[in-house]
Amino acid sequence: MDALVCVEPGKLEVRDVAGPGKATGQVLVRPKRVGICGTDYHIFEGKHPFLQYPRIMGHELAVEVAEAPDGSGFQVGEICAVNPYLSCGTCHACSAGKPNCCMSISVLGVHGDGGMTEMLCLPVENLVRAEGLSTDACATVEFLAIGAHAVRRGAVQCGEKVLVVGAGPIGLGAALFARIAGADVTMLDLDAERLSSVCGIAGAAPLVLPSGSAPKDVVQCLTEGNGFDVVFDATGNGRSMEAGFDYVAHGGRLVLVSVVTSSISFSDPDFHRKEMTLIGSRNATSEDFAHVIACIRSGQVPVERLITHRTSLHEAVENLPKWAHAKDGLIKAVIEIV
């Protein structure tokens, strides 16, 4: 079968690879749509610190059931979303009901081969029923669930003032679900064109920085010196994450959705003066997947505006490297496999 393989940093090839072997309790699926994630771009560019090459990428998946175990409840031909976080089920985190931060987690397309291929085997518990959703919609569920999880971690309440820093797909998801929770949402990004586009999709207000102005000063002016009740950082930039502490109101929360390999620092006196809460948010849980699917089904998520670029397995050899740098108009790119 064909698979798009990242052979080494900077090199993609479509290869004829062996079909998957199906173990007990697994379901055989045909990937139909594969969202291209920032992680995939990082893998291609050699920026992922814990990855072994060659690797078949892809974890944002819409799949068609080809074979399912008896009693699983899944039907051949059914279109589903996928939870790509393969957890052990027995570690401290899993036992505490937090499989999203399993101590030995394996993510499809990162720690093991993923969905940029014609056939794939999954544990049946990682297949997510998405009745009523289109194939395109199923491919958006995973990245939206990361934002939904962050909003749940941040305990966003109706009427709170929320700032989302970073207008990429993860920031978009956080803004969407903060707005669905009833918050007054503002977004900040240095790319003014992207910011305007994403705010239009998320129903958020853009925080426009006048030339030469400091974000901290603009935030203080916008919020009458109070800051935001909840701030989400979805930039993957250490300096941005550190700056986020300045945007948080007294008694507020800072949620770090993005991750960097370096250390970040903050002023401890200011942190304590505000009695601020610092929260990490990683991946998503089945509860978040269910919430996203329900919101898409009810029309609260404009899925038709999320996917802006499309390609095939073969064309992705050229397009994925291009989109790693050419971001104009790009919200979410997907690989279509027919």
mmCIF file of C-alpha atoms in Angstrom:
data_model
loop_
_atom_site.group_PDB
_atom_site.id
_atom_site.type_symbol
_atom_site.label_atom_id
_atom_site.label_comp_id
_atom_site.label_asym_id
_atom_site.label_seq_id
_atom_site.Cartn_x
_atom_site.Cartn_y
_atom_site.Cartn_z
ATOM 1 C CA MET A 1 0.000 0.000 0.000
ATOM 2 C CA ASP A 2 1.082 3.613 -0.501
ATOM 3 C CA ALA A 3 2.279 5.714 2.417
ATOM 4 C CA LEU A 4 3.801 9.176 2.685
ATOM 5 C CA VAL A 5 7.075 8.658 4.543
ATOM 6 C CA CYS A 6 9.306 11.298 6.088
ATOM 7 C CA VAL A 7 12.556 9.465 5.385
ATOM 8 C CA GLU A 8 14.719 12.020 7.173
ATOM 9 C CA PRO A 9 14.426 15.716 7.961
ATOM 10 C CA GLY A 10 13.607 17.585 4.750
ATOM 11 C CA LYS A 11 12.866 14.461 2.680
ATOM 12 C CA LEU A 12 9.408 13.046 1.868
ATOM 13 C CA GLU A 13 8.664 10.043 -0.328
ATOM 14 C CA VAL A 14 5.573 8.045 -1.245
ATOM 15 C CA ARG A 15 6.609 4.428 -0.674
ATOM 16 C CA ASP A 16 4.988 1.055 -1.174
ATOM 17 C CA VAL A 17 4.922 -0.336 2.379
ATOM 18 C CA ALA A 18 3.554 -3.545 3.894
ATOM 19 C CA GLY A 19 -0.061 -3.494 5.021
ATOM 20 C CA PRO A 20 -0.778 -3.379 8.756
ATOM 21 C CA GLY A 21 -1.131 -6.512 10.834
ATOM 22 C CA LYS A 22 -4.337 -6.479 12.897
ATOM 23 C CA ALA A 23 -4.042 -7.644 16.516
ATOM 24 C CA THR A 24 -6.838 -8.784 18.824
ATOM 25 C CA GLY A 25 -9.064 -5.890 19.835
ATOM 26 C CA GLN A 26 -7.988 -3.736 16.924
ATOM 27 C CA VAL A 27 -9.965 -2.237 14.075
ATOM 28 C CA LEU A 28 -8.757 -1.930 10.489
ATOM 29 C CA VAL A 29 -9.501 1.461 8.934
ATOM 30 C CA ARG A 30 -8.936 3.391 5.720
ATOM 31 C CA PRO A 31 -7.746 6.949 6.367
ATOM 32 C CA LYS A 32 -9.834 9.301 4.199
ATOM 33 C CA ARG A 33 -8.661 12.707 5.436
ATOM 34 C CA VAL A 34 -5.458 13.534 7.301
ATOM 35 C CA GLY A 35 -5.029 16.994 8.742
ATOM 36 C CA ILE A 36 -1.494 18.361 8.524
ATOM 37 C CA CYS A 37 -0.504 19.572 11.999
ATOM 38 C CA GLY A 38 2.263 21.846 13.219
ATOM 39 C CA THR A 39 3.859 18.698 14.621
ATOM 40 C CA ASP A 40 4.018 17.237 11.102
ATOM 41 C CA TYR A 41 5.765 20.351 9.816
ATOM 42 C CA HIS A 42 8.224 20.121 12.718
ATOM 43 C CA ILE A 43 8.902 16.458 11.966
ATOM 44 C CA PHE A 44 9.583 17.316 8.332
ATOM 45 C CA GLU A 45 11.926 20.129 9.361
ATOM 46 C CA GLY A 46 13.793 17.970 11.896
ATOM 47 C CA LYS A 47 12.639 20.041 14.866
ATOM 48 C CA HIS A 48 10.945 17.279 16.852
ATOM 49 C CA PRO A 49 13.266 16.220 19.701
ATOM 50 C CA PHE A 50 11.997 12.684 20.351
ATOM 51 C CA LEU A 51 11.326 11.234 16.920
ATOM 52 C CA GLN A 52 12.965 8.412 15.021
ATOM 53 C CA TYR A 53 13.072 8.399 11.214
ATOM 54 C CA PRO A 54 11.748 7.147 8.889
ATOM 55 C CA ARG A 55 8.222 8.031 10.054
ATOM 56 C CA ILE A 56 4.746 7.907 8.543
ATOM 57 C CA MET A 57 3.169 11.045 9.984
ATOM 58 C CA GLY A 58 -0.474 11.934 10.560
ATOM 59 C CA HIS A 59 -2.676 11.986 13.655
ATOM 60 C CA GLU A 60 -5.607 14.247 12.693
ATOM 61 C CA LEU A 61 -7.701 11.557 11.084
ATOM 62 C CA ALA A 62 -11.049 10.839 9.488
ATOM 63 C CA VAL A 63 -11.241 7.125 8.743
ATOM 64 C CA GLU A 64 -13.574 4.559 7.238
ATOM 65 C CA VAL A 65 -14.025 1.275 9.102
ATOM 66 C CA ALA A 66 -12.821 -1.669 6.992
ATOM 67 C CA GLU A 67 -12.951 -4.441 9.642
ATOM 68 C CA ALA A 68 -14.106 -4.255 13.251
ATOM 69 C CA PRO A 69 -14.105 -6.846 16.055
ATOM 70 C CA ASP A 70 -17.396 -8.542 16.877
ATOM 71 C CA GLY A 71 -19.225 -6.666 19.603
ATOM 72 C CA SER A 72 -17.353 -3.407 19.022
ATOM 73 C CA GLY A 73 -20.475 -1.655 17.749
ATOM 74 C CA PHE A 74 -18.650 -0.244 14.725
ATOM 75 C CA GLN A 75 -19.956 -1.000 11.254
ATOM 76 C CA VAL A 76 -17.966 -1.529 8.049
ATOM 77 C CA GLY A 77 -18.134 1.677 6.025
ATOM 78 C CA GLU A 78 -18.729 3.902 9.060
ATOM 79 C CA ILE A 79 -16.826 7.213 9.046
ATOM 80 C CA CYS A 80 -15.172 8.006 12.371
ATOM 81 C CA ALA A 81 -12.769 10.369 14.042
ATOM 82 C CA VAL A 82 -9.689 9.051 15.821
ATOM 83 C CA ASN A 83 -8.214 9.678 19.245
ATOM 84 C CA PRO A 84 -4.501 9.347 18.364
ATOM 85 C CA TYR A 85 -3.211 9.162 21.948
ATOM 86 C CA LEU A 86 -2.427 5.533 22.710
ATOM 87 C CA SER A 87 -2.255 5.241 26.506
ATOM 88 C CA CYS A 88 -1.160 2.312 28.660
ATOM 89 C CA GLY A 89 -4.242 2.325 30.906
ATOM 90 C CA THR A 90 -2.301 1.342 34.028
ATOM 91 C CA CYS A 91 0.135 4.140 34.960
ATOM 92 C CA HIS A 92 -0.513 6.775 37.630
ATOM 93 C CA ALA A 93 -1.988 9.257 35.153
ATOM 94 C CA CYS A 94 -4.228 6.686 33.460
ATOM 95 C CA SER A 95 -5.409 5.401 36.822
ATOM 96 C CA ALA A 96 -6.304 8.981 37.750
ATOM 97 C CA GLY A 97 -8.451 9.312 34.625
ATOM 98 C CA LYS A 98 -5.878 11.373 32.706
ATOM 99 C CA PRO A 99 -4.821 9.170 29.759
ATOM 100 C CA ASN A 100 -3.959 12.321 27.784
ATOM 101 C CA CYS A 101 -0.795 12.582 29.892
ATOM 102 C CA CYS A 102 -0.089 8.861 30.212
ATOM 103 C CA MET A 103 3.427 8.249 31.485
ATOM 104 C CA SER A 104 4.202 6.063 28.453
ATOM 105 C CA ILE A 105 1.925 7.676 25.876
ATOM 106 C CA SER A 106 2.396 6.899 22.206
ATOM 107 C CA VAL A 107 0.961 9.331 19.673
ATOM 108 C CA LEU A 108 0.118 8.142 16.176
ATOM 109 C CA GLY A 109 2.446 9.654 13.613
ATOM 110 C CA VAL A 110 4.962 10.721 16.264
ATOM 111 C CA HIS A 111 6.082 7.849 18.489
ATOM 112 C CA GLY A 112 4.795 5.335 15.944
ATOM 113 C CA ASP A 113 3.572 5.420 12.355
ATOM 114 C CA GLY A 114 0.406 7.353 11.682
ATOM 115 C CA GLY A 115 -2.340 7.871 9.152
ATOM 116 C CA MET A 116 -0.688 9.229 5.993
ATOM 117 C CA THR A 117 -1.261 5.833 4.417
ATOM 118 C CA GLU A 118 -3.961 3.764 2.754
ATOM 119 C CA MET A 119 -4.679 1.384 5.664
ATOM 120 C CA LEU A 120 -4.168 1.583 9.415
ATOM 121 C CA CYS A 121 -4.849 -0.568 12.491
ATOM 122 C CA LEU A 122 -6.012 1.016 15.742
ATOM 123 C CA PRO A 123 -7.110 -0.162 19.181
ATOM 124 C CA VAL A 124 -10.891 -0.151 19.015
ATOM 125 C CA GLU A 125 -11.061 2.217 22.000
ATOM 126 C CA ASN A 126 -9.239 4.881 19.976
ATOM 127 C CA LEU A 127 -11.905 4.948 17.287
ATOM 128 C CA VAL A 128 -14.393 7.748 17.970
ATOM 129 C CA ARG A 129 -17.974 7.474 16.744
ATOM 130 C CA ALA A 130 -19.019 10.689 14.992
ATOM 131 C CA GLU A 131 -22.499 9.995 13.654
ATOM 132 C CA GLY A 132 -23.822 12.858 11.561
ATOM 133 C CA LEU A 133 -20.423 14.430 10.876
ATOM 134 C CA SER A 134 -18.940 14.715 7.401
ATOM 135 C CA THR A 135 -15.576 13.198 6.535
ATOM 136 C CA ASP A 136 -14.057 16.683 6.549
ATOM 137 C CA ALA A 137 -15.536 17.421 9.962
ATOM 138 C CA CYS A 138 -14.122 14.212 11.436
ATOM 139 C CA ALA A 139 -10.644 15.316 10.358
ATOM 140 C CA THR A 140 -10.962 18.530 12.428
ATOM 141 C CA VAL A 141 -12.080 16.887 15.665
ATOM 142 C CA GLU A 142 -8.627 16.135 17.100
ATOM 143 C CA PHE A 143 -7.088 19.588 16.751
ATOM 144 C CA LEU A 144 -10.281 21.228 18.008
ATOM 145 C CA ALA A 145 -10.300 18.853 20.990
ATOM 146 C CA ILE A 146 -6.906 20.207 22.074
ATOM 147 C CA GLY A 147 -8.422 23.692 22.281
ATOM 148 C CA ALA A 148 -11.544 22.367 23.993
ATOM 149 C CA HIS A 149 -9.389 20.560 26.560
ATOM 150 C CA ALA A 150 -7.430 23.741 27.264
ATOM 151 C CA VAL A 151 -10.667 25.660 27.824
ATOM 152 C CA ARG A 152 -11.878 22.971 30.220
ATOM 153 C CA ARG A 153 -8.518 23.018 32.032
ATOM 154 C CA GLY A 154 -8.842 26.795 32.320
ATOM 155 C CA ALA A 155 -12.358 26.444 33.781
ATOM 156 C CA VAL A 156 -13.610 29.255 31.549
ATOM 157 C CA GLN A 157 -16.897 30.694 32.773
ATOM 158 C CA CYS A 158 -19.641 32.604 30.996
ATOM 159 C CA GLY A 159 -18.887 36.334 30.969
ATOM 160 C CA GLU A 160 -15.157 36.042 31.657
ATOM 161 C CA LYS A 161 -12.668 37.979 29.574
ATOM 162 C CA VAL A 162 -10.342 35.625 27.717
ATOM 163 C CA LEU A 163 -7.202 36.325 25.692
ATOM 164 C CA VAL A 164 -5.841 33.724 23.259
ATOM 165 C CA VAL A 165 -2.275 34.398 22.109
ATOM 166 C CA GLY A 166 -1.458 32.689 18.816
ATOM 167 C CA ALA A 167 -3.874 32.448 15.885
ATOM 168 C CA GLY A 168 -2.841 29.035 14.577
ATOM 169 C CA PRO A 169 -5.229 26.063 14.538
ATOM 170 C CA ILE A 170 -4.769 25.328 18.258
ATOM 171 C CA GLY A 171 -5.353 28.952 19.218
ATOM 172 C CA LEU A 172 -8.381 28.972 16.940
ATOM 173 C CA GLY A 173 -9.759 25.918 18.757
ATOM 174 C CA ALA A 174 -9.198 27.507 22.167
ATOM 175 C CA ALA A 175 -10.900 30.720 21.054
ATOM 176 C CA LEU A 176 -13.862 28.855 19.551
ATOM 177 C CA PHE A 177 -14.536 26.814 22.666
ATOM 178 C CA ALA A 178 -13.973 29.721 25.033
ATOM 179 C CA ARG A 179 -16.608 31.611 23.053
ATOM 180 C CA ILE A 180 -18.917 28.568 23.134
ATOM 181 C CA ALA A 181 -18.439 28.584 26.943
ATOM 182 C CA GLY A 182 -19.806 32.119 26.948
ATOM 183 C CA ALA A 183 -16.587 34.071 27.377
ATOM 184 C CA ASP A 184 -15.736 37.435 25.804
ATOM 185 C CA VAL A 185 -12.784 36.373 23.636
ATOM 186 C CA THR A 186 -9.900 38.443 22.265
ATOM 187 C CA MET A 187 -7.031 37.100 20.153
ATOM 188 C CA LEU A 188 -3.468 38.345 19.709
ATOM 189 C CA ASP A 189 -1.085 37.442 16.880
ATOM 190 C CA LEU A 190 1.689 39.316 15.123
ATOM 191 C CA ASP A 191 0.315 38.330 11.686
ATOM 192 C CA ALA A 192 -2.485 40.880 11.241
ATOM 193 C CA GLU A 193 -3.989 39.195 8.169
ATOM 194 C CA ARG A 194 -4.101 35.788 9.828
ATOM 195 C CA LEU A 195 -5.453 37.318 13.034
ATOM 196 C CA SER A 196 -8.348 38.949 11.192
ATOM 197 C CA SER A 197 -9.224 35.730 9.370
ATOM 198 C CA VAL A 198 -9.100 33.518 12.466
ATOM 199 C CA CYS A 199 -11.046 35.985 14.616
ATOM 200 C CA GLY A 200 -13.785 35.958 11.997
ATOM 201 C CA ILE A 201 -14.041 32.180 12.283
ATOM 202 C CA ALA A 202 -13.810 32.059 16.089
ATOM 203 C CA GLY A 203 -16.120 34.969 16.822
ATOM 204 C CA ALA A 204 -13.316 36.749 18.680
ATOM 205 C CA ALA A 205 -12.103 40.337 18.734
ATOM 206 C CA PRO A 206 -8.617 41.020 17.327
ATOM 207 C CA LEU A 207 -6.104 42.746 19.572
ATOM 208 C CA VAL A 208 -4.332 45.048 17.136
ATOM 209 C CA LEU A 209 -0.985 46.406 18.255
ATOM 210 C CA PRO A 210 -0.262 49.975 17.106
ATOM 211 C CA SER A 211 3.186 50.354 15.610
ATOM 212 C CA GLY A 212 5.871 50.506 18.278
ATOM 213 C CA SER A 213 3.515 49.655 21.130
ATOM 214 C CA ALA A 214 4.156 47.017 23.784
ATOM 215 C CA PRO A 215 1.530 44.248 24.061
ATOM 216 C CA LYS A 216 1.462 44.623 27.869
ATOM 217 C CA ASP A 217 0.538 48.299 27.595
ATOM 218 C CA VAL A 218 -2.177 47.630 25.009
ATOM 219 C CA VAL A 219 -3.648 44.861 27.183
ATOM 220 C CA GLN A 220 -3.716 47.156 30.201
ATOM 221 C CA CYS A 221 -5.430 49.890 28.194
ATOM 222 C CA LEU A 222 -7.971 47.503 26.670
ATOM 223 C CA THR A 223 -8.917 45.990 30.040
ATOM 224 C CA GLU A 224 -8.892 49.258 32.058
ATOM 225 C CA GLY A 225 -5.772 48.098 33.844
ATOM 226 C CA ASN A 226 -7.277 44.811 34.999
ATOM 227 C CA GLY A 227 -5.892 42.205 32.578
ATOM 228 C CA PHE A 228 -7.747 39.112 31.360
ATOM 229 C CA ASP A 229 -9.439 36.518 33.563
ATOM 230 C CA VAL A 230 -7.930 33.695 31.492
ATOM 231 C CA VAL A 231 -5.000 33.820 29.067
ATOM 232 C CA PHE A 232 -4.153 30.954 26.704
ATOM 233 C CA ASP A 233 -0.768 30.760 24.987
ATOM 234 C CA ALA A 234 -0.793 28.708 21.794
ATOM 235 C CA THR A 235 2.323 30.116 20.129
ATOM 236 C CA GLY A 236 5.088 27.602 20.854
ATOM 237 C CA ASN A 237 7.294 30.610 21.573
ATOM 238 C CA GLY A 238 9.073 30.888 24.912
ATOM 239 C CA ARG A 239 9.148 34.683 24.999
ATOM 240 C CA SER A 240 5.433 34.835 24.253
ATOM 241 C CA MET A 241 4.727 32.341 27.050
ATOM 242 C CA GLU A 242 6.711 34.469 29.500
ATOM 243 C CA ALA A 243 4.955 37.658 28.372
ATOM 244 C CA GLY A 244 1.579 36.013 29.041
ATOM 245 C CA PHE A 245 2.086 36.401 32.792
ATOM 246 C CA ASP A 246 1.744 40.166 32.314
ATOM 247 C CA TYR A 247 -1.664 39.842 30.656
ATOM 248 C CA VAL A 248 -3.393 37.950 33.485
ATOM 249 C CA ALA A 249 -5.761 39.682 35.913
ATOM 250 C CA HIS A 250 -5.486 39.389 39.675
ATOM 251 C CA GLY A 251 -6.907 36.000 40.581
ATOM 252 C CA GLY A 252 -6.703 34.917 36.941
ATOM 253 C CA ARG A 253 -5.358 31.861 35.123
ATOM 254 C CA LEU A 254 -2.631 31.361 32.525
ATOM 255 C CA VAL A 255 -3.004 28.199 30.431
ATOM 256 C CA LEU A 256 0.047 27.045 28.478
ATOM 257 C CA VAL A 257 -1.280 25.010 25.561
ATOM 258 C CA SER A 258 1.905 25.180 23.537
ATOM 259 C CA VAL A 259 5.185 23.643 24.603
ATOM 260 C CA VAL A 260 8.835 24.590 24.113
ATOM 261 C CA THR A 261 11.975 22.581 24.818
ATOM 262 C CA SER A 262 13.647 25.438 26.732
ATOM 263 C CA SER A 263 12.949 26.756 30.235
ATOM 264 C CA ILE A 264 10.655 29.717 30.811
ATOM 265 C CA SER A 265 10.798 32.133 33.747
ATOM 266 C CA PHE A 266 8.516 34.636 35.449
ATOM 267 C CA SER A 267 8.495 37.157 38.280
ATOM 268 C CA ASP A 268 7.583 35.310 41.460
ATOM 269 C CA PRO A 269 6.514 38.472 43.366
ATOM 270 C CA ASP A 270 4.132 39.419 40.555
ATOM 271 C CA PHE A 271 2.837 35.838 40.338
ATOM 272 C CA HIS A 272 2.044 35.810 44.066
ATOM 273 C CA ARG A 273 0.719 39.366 44.143
ATOM 274 C CA LYS A 274 -1.910 38.354 41.599
ATOM 275 C CA GLU A 275 -2.498 34.934 43.200
ATOM 276 C CA MET A 276 -2.310 33.672 39.644
ATOM 277 C CA THR A 277 -2.958 30.058 38.626
ATOM 278 C CA LEU A 278 -0.563 28.523 36.089
ATOM 279 C CA ILE A 279 -1.973 25.548 34.160
ATOM 280 C CA GLY A 280 -0.479 23.153 31.645
ATOM 281 C CA SER A 281 -2.746 21.603 29.024
ATOM 282 C CA ARG A 282 -1.742 18.511 27.063
ATOM 283 C CA ASN A 283 -3.594 16.659 24.317
ATOM 284 C CA ALA A 284 -7.280 15.871 24.989
ATOM 285 C CA THR A 285 -9.532 13.225 26.533
ATOM 286 C CA SER A 286 -12.598 11.341 25.340
ATOM 287 C CA GLU A 287 -14.731 13.942 27.127
ATOM 288 C CA ASP A 288 -13.209 16.672 24.959
ATOM 289 C CA PHE A 289 -13.710 14.660 21.763
ATOM 290 C CA ALA A 290 -17.378 14.166 22.661
ATOM 291 C CA HIS A 291 -17.814 17.892 23.379
ATOM 292 C CA VAL A 292 -16.256 18.871 20.043
ATOM 293 C CA ILE A 293 -18.404 16.404 18.100
ATOM 294 C CA ALA A 294 -21.559 17.657 19.836
ATOM 295 C CA CYS A 295 -20.670 21.277 19.044
ATOM 296 C CA ILE A 296 -19.969 20.491 15.387
ATOM 297 C CA ARG A 297 -23.220 18.546 15.167
ATOM 298 C CA SER A 298 -25.179 21.465 16.647
ATOM 299 C CA GLY A 299 -23.680 23.944 14.169
ATOM 300 C CA GLN A 300 -21.572 25.883 16.674
ATOM 301 C CA VAL A 301 -18.330 25.184 14.793
ATOM 302 C CA PRO A 302 -18.007 26.483 11.192
ATOM 303 C CA VAL A 303 -16.163 23.431 9.864
ATOM 304 C CA GLU A 304 -16.549 24.609 6.262
ATOM 305 C CA ARG A 305 -14.247 27.555 7.037
ATOM 306 C CA LEU A 306 -11.498 25.550 8.750
ATOM 307 C CA ILE A 307 -10.083 23.529 5.832
ATOM 308 C CA THR A 308 -8.433 25.929 3.395
ATOM 309 C CA HIS A 309 -5.918 23.716 1.561
ATOM 310 C CA ARG A 310 -6.146 20.195 0.124
ATOM 311 C CA THR A 311 -3.693 17.758 -1.400
ATOM 312 C CA SER A 312 -3.169 14.039 -2.061
ATOM 313 C CA LEU A 313 -0.540 11.617 -0.756
ATOM 314 C CA HIS A 314 1.577 12.068 -3.881
ATOM 315 C CA GLU A 315 1.094 15.822 -4.177
ATOM 316 C CA ALA A 316 1.924 16.266 -0.476
ATOM 317 C CA VAL A 317 5.572 15.493 -1.292
ATOM 318 C CA GLU A 318 5.677 18.975 -2.830
ATOM 319 C CA ASN A 319 2.896 20.739 -0.929
ATOM 320 C CA LEU A 320 3.716 19.875 2.683
ATOM 321 C CA PRO A 321 7.209 21.452 2.516
ATOM 322 C CA LYS A 322 5.727 24.493 0.792
ATOM 323 C CA TRP A 323 3.013 24.959 3.430
ATOM 324 C CA ALA A 324 5.571 24.642 6.218
ATOM 325 C CA HIS A 325 6.640 28.163 5.251
ATOM 326 C CA ALA A 326 3.952 29.662 2.971
ATOM 327 C CA LYS A 327 1.204 30.358 5.514
ATOM 328 C CA ASP A 328 -0.776 32.976 3.581
ATOM 329 C CA GLY A 329 -4.445 32.049 3.771
ATOM 330 C CA LEU A 330 -3.647 28.731 5.448
ATOM 331 C CA ILE A 331 -5.823 27.645 8.356
ATOM 332 C CA LYS A 332 -5.841 23.856 8.020
ATOM 333 C CA ALA A 333 -4.477 21.706 5.185
ATOM 334 C CA VAL A 334 -5.672 18.130 4.698
ATOM 335 C CA ILE A 335 -4.493 15.179 2.677
ATOM 336 C CA GLU A 336 -7.348 13.461 0.867
ATOM 337 C CA ILE A 337 -6.985 9.702 0.397
ATOM 338 C CA VAL A 338 -9.555 8.052 -1.867
#
